[in-house]
């Protein structure tokens, strides 16, 4: 008995058959279906808008801050002190001997060059995380009411039990009247 080839299985002039087309269409449909199933799981691993906003840099307008004034802002849920130093505070802070400091750091390591009248630091005591009070203590800076640590005007620890200076967050100046906290390298 002779076998005959059905017209649907007949070879196409370019070597393709309907069966090849069906395999490709089925494969493409399977890939699209798998992607549609996987997408919700992958997208659920991305942070939500509130989380993204919480870690986003913040801009602080410096123009209303008067000489000697300290303002408090929050970035990533952490307290940040922004202080405009007076000319006398700058002079006094530059004159401090490194041997008088618990955690030695020169003045210029605590501020940005060209904007050295501004201190931007985290606002929690490095001992147990209390919030020091500005313009208190013996060093023109902050004093921790809980355990007695004292910091000078640029956040250097001068009297313990705090072991280290107030940390400096990453920040960059956006001109003379704006600072962007959360962007740029730490001072």
Short mmCIF file of C-alpha atoms in Angstrom, two decimals:
data_model
loop_
_atom_site.label_atom_id
_atom_site.label_comp_id
_atom_site.label_asym_id
_atom_site.label_seq_id
_atom_site.Cartn_x
_atom_site.Cartn_y
_atom_site.Cartn_z
CA UNK A 1 0.00 0.00 0.00
CA UNK A 2 1.31 3.37 -0.90
CA UNK A 3 1.38 6.18 1.59
CA UNK A 4 0.34 9.59 0.60
CA UNK A 5 1.34 12.81 2.25
CA UNK A 6 -1.52 14.95 3.48
CA UNK A 7 -1.55 18.48 2.11
CA UNK A 8 -1.14 19.94 5.65
CA UNK A 9 2.14 18.08 6.15
CA UNK A 10 3.47 18.96 2.72
CA UNK A 11 6.76 20.78 2.84
CA UNK A 12 6.62 24.48 2.34
CA UNK A 13 8.95 25.86 -0.31
CA UNK A 14 11.09 27.40 2.46
CA UNK A 15 11.26 24.22 4.53
CA UNK A 16 8.58 25.21 7.12
CA UNK A 17 5.40 23.38 7.88
CA UNK A 18 2.21 24.22 9.69
CA UNK A 19 3.42 22.00 12.48
CA UNK A 20 6.54 24.21 12.91
CA UNK A 21 4.30 27.26 13.13
CA UNK A 22 2.14 25.61 15.78
CA UNK A 23 5.23 24.69 17.83
CA UNK A 24 6.51 28.27 17.66
CA UNK A 25 3.12 29.77 18.50
CA UNK A 26 2.66 27.38 21.43
CA UNK A 27 6.18 28.13 22.71
CA UNK A 28 5.63 31.89 22.45
CA UNK A 29 2.31 31.55 24.26
CA UNK A 30 3.99 29.54 27.01
CA UNK A 31 6.72 32.17 27.43
CA UNK A 32 4.16 34.99 27.62
CA UNK A 33 2.06 32.99 30.09
CA UNK A 34 5.08 32.20 32.29
CA UNK A 35 6.10 35.87 32.28
CA UNK A 36 2.55 36.85 33.25
CA UNK A 37 2.68 34.40 36.17
CA UNK A 38 6.15 35.42 37.36
CA UNK A 39 5.68 39.21 37.06
CA UNK A 40 3.55 39.68 40.21
CA UNK A 41 6.11 37.77 42.28
CA UNK A 42 9.04 39.77 40.95
CA UNK A 43 7.24 43.11 41.32
CA UNK A 44 6.26 42.26 44.90
CA UNK A 45 9.96 42.27 45.84
CA UNK A 46 10.36 45.93 44.85
CA UNK A 47 10.02 48.47 47.68
CA UNK A 48 6.75 50.37 47.89
CA UNK A 49 6.50 54.11 47.23
CA UNK A 50 6.58 54.99 50.95
CA UNK A 51 9.84 53.08 51.42
CA UNK A 52 11.41 54.71 48.39
CA UNK A 53 10.34 58.15 49.60
CA UNK A 54 11.73 57.47 53.07
CA UNK A 55 15.21 56.89 51.66
CA UNK A 56 15.11 59.66 49.10
CA UNK A 57 17.35 62.67 49.59
CA UNK A 58 15.77 65.77 51.12
CA UNK A 59 16.50 69.38 50.31
CA UNK A 60 16.81 71.94 53.08
CA UNK A 61 16.50 75.66 52.39
CA UNK A 62 19.26 77.37 54.36
CA UNK A 63 18.22 80.98 53.70
CA UNK A 64 15.91 81.39 56.75
CA UNK A 65 18.48 79.98 59.20
CA UNK A 66 20.14 82.77 61.15
CA UNK A 67 23.68 82.74 62.52
CA UNK A 68 23.97 80.42 65.54
CA UNK A 69 20.59 78.77 64.85
CA UNK A 70 20.07 74.99 64.77
CA UNK A 71 17.22 73.37 62.88
CA UNK A 72 16.12 69.76 63.07
CA UNK A 73 15.07 67.78 60.01
CA UNK A 74 14.41 64.10 59.44
CA UNK A 75 15.96 61.91 56.75
CA UNK A 76 15.30 58.16 56.61
CA UNK A 77 13.55 58.48 59.96
CA UNK A 78 16.67 59.85 61.64
CA UNK A 79 17.11 63.24 63.26
CA UNK A 80 19.55 65.55 61.48
CA UNK A 81 20.93 68.79 62.96
CA UNK A 82 21.65 71.65 60.54
CA UNK A 83 23.54 74.42 62.30
CA UNK A 84 24.74 77.77 61.00
CA UNK A 85 27.91 78.58 62.87
CA UNK A 86 28.74 82.12 63.92
CA UNK A 87 32.11 83.65 63.08
CA UNK A 88 33.13 83.30 66.76
CA UNK A 89 32.10 79.62 66.82
CA UNK A 90 34.13 78.96 63.66
CA UNK A 91 37.18 80.68 65.14
CA UNK A 92 36.81 78.81 68.45
CA UNK A 93 36.29 75.43 66.77
CA UNK A 94 39.36 75.85 64.56
CA UNK A 95 41.47 76.62 67.64
CA UNK A 96 40.60 73.40 69.52
CA UNK A 97 43.66 71.20 70.08
CA UNK A 98 43.29 67.62 68.88
CA UNK A 99 44.62 66.40 72.24
CA UNK A 100 41.55 67.91 73.95
CA UNK A 101 39.16 65.69 71.98
CA UNK A 102 37.90 62.21 72.83
CA UNK A 103 37.50 61.37 69.13
CA UNK A 104 39.99 63.71 67.40
CA UNK A 105 38.71 65.33 64.21
CA UNK A 106 39.86 68.65 62.78
CA UNK A 107 37.30 71.35 62.09
CA UNK A 108 37.53 70.92 58.31
CA UNK A 109 36.76 67.20 58.58
CA UNK A 110 33.34 68.13 60.05
CA UNK A 111 32.22 70.73 57.47
CA UNK A 112 32.36 71.10 53.68
CA UNK A 113 34.97 73.33 52.10
CA UNK A 114 33.48 76.59 50.90
CA UNK A 115 30.48 76.13 53.20
CA UNK A 116 32.33 75.85 56.49
CA UNK A 117 29.75 77.93 58.36
CA UNK A 118 27.33 74.95 58.11
CA UNK A 119 27.34 71.78 60.18
CA UNK A 120 25.13 68.89 59.10
CA UNK A 121 25.18 65.94 61.51
CA UNK A 122 23.03 63.18 62.87
CA UNK A 123 21.15 64.34 65.95
CA UNK A 124 21.47 61.42 68.34
CA UNK A 125 24.06 60.99 71.06
CA UNK A 126 26.57 58.30 70.17
CA UNK A 127 26.33 56.80 73.66
CA UNK A 128 22.76 55.48 73.79
CA UNK A 129 20.93 57.47 71.12
CA UNK A 130 19.39 60.23 73.26
CA UNK A 131 18.77 63.61 71.65
CA UNK A 132 21.25 66.21 72.89
CA UNK A 133 20.00 69.74 73.53
CA UNK A 134 21.53 72.53 71.43
CA UNK A 135 23.43 75.48 72.90
CA UNK A 136 23.96 73.59 76.15
CA UNK A 137 27.03 72.38 77.98
CA UNK A 138 30.50 73.81 78.38
CA UNK A 139 31.53 73.73 74.71
CA UNK A 140 28.95 75.88 72.84
CA UNK A 141 27.40 72.80 71.27
CA UNK A 142 25.06 70.15 72.58
CA UNK A 143 24.62 68.40 75.92
CA UNK A 144 22.90 65.05 76.38
CA UNK A 145 20.42 65.42 79.25
CA UNK A 146 20.32 61.68 79.94
CA UNK A 147 23.92 60.70 80.56
CA UNK A 148 25.92 63.92 80.44
CA UNK A 149 27.82 63.69 77.14
CA UNK A 150 28.80 67.07 75.71
CA UNK A 151 29.59 67.98 72.12
CA UNK A 152 31.10 71.17 70.71
CA UNK A 153 29.57 73.36 67.99
CA UNK A 154 30.73 71.01 65.20
CA UNK A 155 29.52 67.85 66.94
CA UNK A 156 32.83 66.60 68.34
CA UNK A 157 32.44 64.77 71.65
CA UNK A 158 34.22 66.69 74.41
CA UNK A 159 32.94 64.94 77.52
CA UNK A 160 31.75 61.30 77.68
CA UNK A 161 30.33 58.75 78.06
CA UNK A 162 29.72 59.16 74.29
CA UNK A 163 32.67 57.42 72.61
CA UNK A 164 32.61 59.14 69.20
CA UNK A 165 31.58 62.38 67.50
CA UNK A 166 28.11 62.96 66.08
CA UNK A 167 28.22 61.21 62.69
CA UNK A 168 27.99 63.17 59.47
CA UNK A 169 25.35 62.00 56.95
CA UNK A 170 26.01 62.14 53.22
CA UNK A 171 25.12 65.61 51.92
CA UNK A 172 25.97 68.05 49.17
CA UNK A 173 25.36 71.76 48.76
CA UNK A 174 23.13 72.86 45.89
CA UNK A 175 24.39 76.43 45.81
CA UNK A 176 24.71 78.73 48.81
CA UNK A 177 21.13 78.43 50.05
CA UNK A 178 20.30 74.73 49.66
CA UNK A 179 21.71 71.50 51.01
CA UNK A 180 20.65 68.06 49.80
CA UNK A 181 20.90 65.48 52.57
CA UNK A 182 21.23 61.88 51.47
CA UNK A 183 23.32 62.60 48.42
CA UNK A 184 27.06 62.87 48.02
CA UNK A 185 29.83 61.49 50.15
CA UNK A 186 29.92 61.97 53.92
CA UNK A 187 32.14 64.79 55.10
#
